[in-house]
Coordinates of N, CA and C in Angstrom, one line a residue:
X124 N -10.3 2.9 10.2 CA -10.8 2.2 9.1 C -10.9 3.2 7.9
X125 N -11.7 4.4 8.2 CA -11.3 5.5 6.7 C -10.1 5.6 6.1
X126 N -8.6 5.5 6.8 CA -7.3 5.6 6.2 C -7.2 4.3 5.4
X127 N -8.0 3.2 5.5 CA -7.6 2.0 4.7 C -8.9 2.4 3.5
X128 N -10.0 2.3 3.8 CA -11.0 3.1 2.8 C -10.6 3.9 1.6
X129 N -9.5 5.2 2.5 CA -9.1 6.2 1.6 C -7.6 5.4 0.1
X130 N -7.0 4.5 1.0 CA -6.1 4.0 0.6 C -7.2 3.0 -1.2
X131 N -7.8 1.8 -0.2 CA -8.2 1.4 -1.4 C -9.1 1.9 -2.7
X132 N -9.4 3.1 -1.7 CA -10.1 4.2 -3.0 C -9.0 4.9 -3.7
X133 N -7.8 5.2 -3.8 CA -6.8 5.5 -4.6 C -6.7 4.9 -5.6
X134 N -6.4 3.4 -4.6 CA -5.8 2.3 -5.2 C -6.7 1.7 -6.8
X135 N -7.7 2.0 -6.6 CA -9.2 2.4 -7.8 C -9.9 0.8 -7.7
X136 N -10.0 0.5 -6.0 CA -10.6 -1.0 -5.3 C -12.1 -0.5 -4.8
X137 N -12.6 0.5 -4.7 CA -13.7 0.7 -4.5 C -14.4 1.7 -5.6
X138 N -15.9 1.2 -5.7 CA -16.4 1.8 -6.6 C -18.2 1.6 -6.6
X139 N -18.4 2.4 -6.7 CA -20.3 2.8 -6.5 C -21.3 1.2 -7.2
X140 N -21.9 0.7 -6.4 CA -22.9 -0.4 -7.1 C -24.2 -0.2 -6.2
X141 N -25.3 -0.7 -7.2 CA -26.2 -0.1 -6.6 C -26.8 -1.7 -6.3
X142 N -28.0 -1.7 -4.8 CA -28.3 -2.9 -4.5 C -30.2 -2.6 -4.3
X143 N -30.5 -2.9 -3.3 CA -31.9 -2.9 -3.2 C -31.9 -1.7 -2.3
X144 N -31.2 -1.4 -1.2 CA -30.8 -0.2 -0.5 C -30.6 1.2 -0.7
X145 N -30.3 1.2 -2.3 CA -29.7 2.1 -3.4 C -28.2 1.7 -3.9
X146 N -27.7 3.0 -4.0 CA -26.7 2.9 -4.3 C -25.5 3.1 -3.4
X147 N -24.3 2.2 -2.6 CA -23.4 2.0 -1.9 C -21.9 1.8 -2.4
X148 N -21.0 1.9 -1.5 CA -19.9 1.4 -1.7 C -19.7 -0.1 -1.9
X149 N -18.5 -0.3 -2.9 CA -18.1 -1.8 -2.5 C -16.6 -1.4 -2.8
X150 N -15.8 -3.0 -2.3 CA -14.5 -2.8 -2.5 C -14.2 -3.8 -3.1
X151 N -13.9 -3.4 -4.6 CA -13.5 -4.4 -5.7 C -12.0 -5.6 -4.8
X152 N -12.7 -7.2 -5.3 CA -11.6 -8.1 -4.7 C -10.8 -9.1 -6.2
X153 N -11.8 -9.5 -6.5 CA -10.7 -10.4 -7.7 C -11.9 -10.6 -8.9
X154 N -11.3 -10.3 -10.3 CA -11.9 -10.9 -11.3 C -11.6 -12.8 -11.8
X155 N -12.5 -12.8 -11.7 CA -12.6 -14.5 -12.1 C -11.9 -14.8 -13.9
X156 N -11.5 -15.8 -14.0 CA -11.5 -16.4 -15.2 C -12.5 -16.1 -16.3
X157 N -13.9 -16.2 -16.0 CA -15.1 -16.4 -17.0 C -15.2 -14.3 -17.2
X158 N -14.1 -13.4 -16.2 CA -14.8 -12.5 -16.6 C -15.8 -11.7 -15.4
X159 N -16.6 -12.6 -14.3 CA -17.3 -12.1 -13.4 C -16.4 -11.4 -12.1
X160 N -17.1 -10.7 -11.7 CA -16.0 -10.3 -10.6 C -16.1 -10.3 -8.9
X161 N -15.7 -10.2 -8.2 CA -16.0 -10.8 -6.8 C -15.7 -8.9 -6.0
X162 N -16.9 -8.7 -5.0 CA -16.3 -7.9 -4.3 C -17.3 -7.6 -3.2
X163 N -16.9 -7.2 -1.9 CA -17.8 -6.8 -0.9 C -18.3 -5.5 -0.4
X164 N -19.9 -5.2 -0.5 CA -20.0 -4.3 0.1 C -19.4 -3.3 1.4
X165 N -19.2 -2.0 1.5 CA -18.4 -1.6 2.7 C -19.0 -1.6 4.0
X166 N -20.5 -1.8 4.1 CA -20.9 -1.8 5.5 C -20.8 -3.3 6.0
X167 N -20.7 -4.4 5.0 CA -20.5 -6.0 5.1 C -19.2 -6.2 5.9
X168 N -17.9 -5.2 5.1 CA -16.9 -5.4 5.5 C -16.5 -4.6 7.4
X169 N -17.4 -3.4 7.0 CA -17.0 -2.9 8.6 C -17.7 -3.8 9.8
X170 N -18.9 -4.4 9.0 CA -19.3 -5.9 10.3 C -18.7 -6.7 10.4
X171 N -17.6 -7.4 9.8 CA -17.0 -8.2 9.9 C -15.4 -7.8 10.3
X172 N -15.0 -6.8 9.9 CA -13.9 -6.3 10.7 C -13.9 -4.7 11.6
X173 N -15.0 -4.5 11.8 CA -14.9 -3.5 12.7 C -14.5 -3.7 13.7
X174 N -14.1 -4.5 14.6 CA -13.6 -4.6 16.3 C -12.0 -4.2 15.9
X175 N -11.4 -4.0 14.7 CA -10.4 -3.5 14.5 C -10.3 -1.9 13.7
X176 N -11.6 -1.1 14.0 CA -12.2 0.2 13.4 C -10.7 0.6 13.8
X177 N -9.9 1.1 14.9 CA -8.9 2.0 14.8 C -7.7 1.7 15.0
X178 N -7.4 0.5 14.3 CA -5.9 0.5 13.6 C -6.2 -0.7 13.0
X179 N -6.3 -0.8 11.4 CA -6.6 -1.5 10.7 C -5.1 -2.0 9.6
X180 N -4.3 -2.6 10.3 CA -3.6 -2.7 10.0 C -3.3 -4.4 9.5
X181 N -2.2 -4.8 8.9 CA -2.3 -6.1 8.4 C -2.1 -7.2 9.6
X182 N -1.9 -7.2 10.0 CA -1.5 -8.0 11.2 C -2.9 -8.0 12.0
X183 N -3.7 -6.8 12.0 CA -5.0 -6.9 12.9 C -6.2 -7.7 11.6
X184 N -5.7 -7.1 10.0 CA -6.7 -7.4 10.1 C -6.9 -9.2 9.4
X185 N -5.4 -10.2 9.7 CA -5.6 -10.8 9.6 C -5.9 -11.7 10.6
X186 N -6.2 -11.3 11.9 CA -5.9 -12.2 12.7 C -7.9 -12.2 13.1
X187 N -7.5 -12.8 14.5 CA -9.2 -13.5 14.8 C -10.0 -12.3 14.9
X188 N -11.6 -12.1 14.4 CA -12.6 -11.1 14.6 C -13.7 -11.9 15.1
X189 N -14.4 -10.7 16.0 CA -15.9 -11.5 16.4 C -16.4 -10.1 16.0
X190 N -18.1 -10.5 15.5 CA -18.9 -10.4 14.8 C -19.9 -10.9 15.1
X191 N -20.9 -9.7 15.2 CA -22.7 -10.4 15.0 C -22.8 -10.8 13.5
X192 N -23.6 -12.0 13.2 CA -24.5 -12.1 12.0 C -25.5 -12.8 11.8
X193 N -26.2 -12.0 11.4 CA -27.8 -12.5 11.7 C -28.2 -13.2 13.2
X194 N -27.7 -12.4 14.1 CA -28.0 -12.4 15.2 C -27.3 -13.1 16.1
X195 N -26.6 -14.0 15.1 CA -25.2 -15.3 16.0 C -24.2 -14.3 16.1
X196 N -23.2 -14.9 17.3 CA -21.9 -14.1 17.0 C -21.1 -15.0 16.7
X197 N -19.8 -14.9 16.1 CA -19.1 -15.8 15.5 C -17.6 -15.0 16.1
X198 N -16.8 -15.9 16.3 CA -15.4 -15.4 15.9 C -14.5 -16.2 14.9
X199 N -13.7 -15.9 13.6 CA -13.2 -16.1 13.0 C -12.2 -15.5 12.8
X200 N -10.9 -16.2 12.0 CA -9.9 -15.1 11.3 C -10.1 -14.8 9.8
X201 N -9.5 -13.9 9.3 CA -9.3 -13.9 7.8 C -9.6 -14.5 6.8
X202 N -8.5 -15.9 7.2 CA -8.1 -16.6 6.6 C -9.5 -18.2 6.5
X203 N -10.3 -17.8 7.8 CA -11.7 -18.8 7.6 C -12.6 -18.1 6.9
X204 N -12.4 -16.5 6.9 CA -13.5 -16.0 6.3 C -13.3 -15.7 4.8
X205 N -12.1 -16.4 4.3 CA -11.6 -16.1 2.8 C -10.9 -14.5 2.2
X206 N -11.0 -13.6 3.2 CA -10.3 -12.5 2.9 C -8.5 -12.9 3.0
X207 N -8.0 -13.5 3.5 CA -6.5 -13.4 4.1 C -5.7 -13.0 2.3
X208 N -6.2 -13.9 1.5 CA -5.2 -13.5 0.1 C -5.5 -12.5 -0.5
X209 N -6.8 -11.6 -0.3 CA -6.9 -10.2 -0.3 C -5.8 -8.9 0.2
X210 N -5.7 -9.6 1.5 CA -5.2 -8.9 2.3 C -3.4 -9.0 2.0
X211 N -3.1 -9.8 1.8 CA -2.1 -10.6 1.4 C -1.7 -9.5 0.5
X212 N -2.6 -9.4 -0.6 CA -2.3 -8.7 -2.0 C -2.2 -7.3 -1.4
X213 N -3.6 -6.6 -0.8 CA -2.9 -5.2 -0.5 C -1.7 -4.9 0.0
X214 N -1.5 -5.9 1.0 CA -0.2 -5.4 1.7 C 1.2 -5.8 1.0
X215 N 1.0 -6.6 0.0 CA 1.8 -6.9 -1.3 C 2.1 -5.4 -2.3
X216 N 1.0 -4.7 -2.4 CA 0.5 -3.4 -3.1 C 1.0 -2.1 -2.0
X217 N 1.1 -2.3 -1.4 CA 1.4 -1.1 0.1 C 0.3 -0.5 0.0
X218 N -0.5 -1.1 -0.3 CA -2.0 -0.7 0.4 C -2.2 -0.7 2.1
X219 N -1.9 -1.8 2.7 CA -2.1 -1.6 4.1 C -0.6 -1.6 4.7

């Protein structure tokens, strides 16, 4: 997962925001129309695709993940959890 980290931090997709926690990573996803912007924290994202921590590749990480949250476990793909056209795009970018 750091080689994809390192990649979208090139890419200039991640960038310092601070929450109630302090201050964290996020990884910038899409600017809206009105101007607002959309993006996920990085410990958000390692819970939801970490069972793919060591080969995070496009194909893994669009396919099905399980995940605790908030105590449920869920399995989903990508593409239910609204990442897939993300993903789509880096691997459009030769990000992943």
């Amino acid at each position: 997962m750091n080689q994809l980290f390192l990649s979208l931090n090139e890419a200039g997709l991640i960038f310092k925001g601070h929450t109630e926690q302090g201050e964290v990573d996020f990884i910038f996803l899409e600017t809206y129309e009105n101007g607002t912007t959309h993006s996920v924290d990085v410990d958000t994202f390692k819970t939801l695709f970490g069972d793919i921590e060591g080969s995070p590749t496009y194909e893994a990480l669009s396919g099905p993940h399980t995940f605790k949250w908030g105590g449920t476990q869920y399995t989903m793909t990508a593409e239910e959890m609204g990442y897939q056209k993300y993903f789509d795009q880096w691997k459009e970018q030769r990000i992943i």
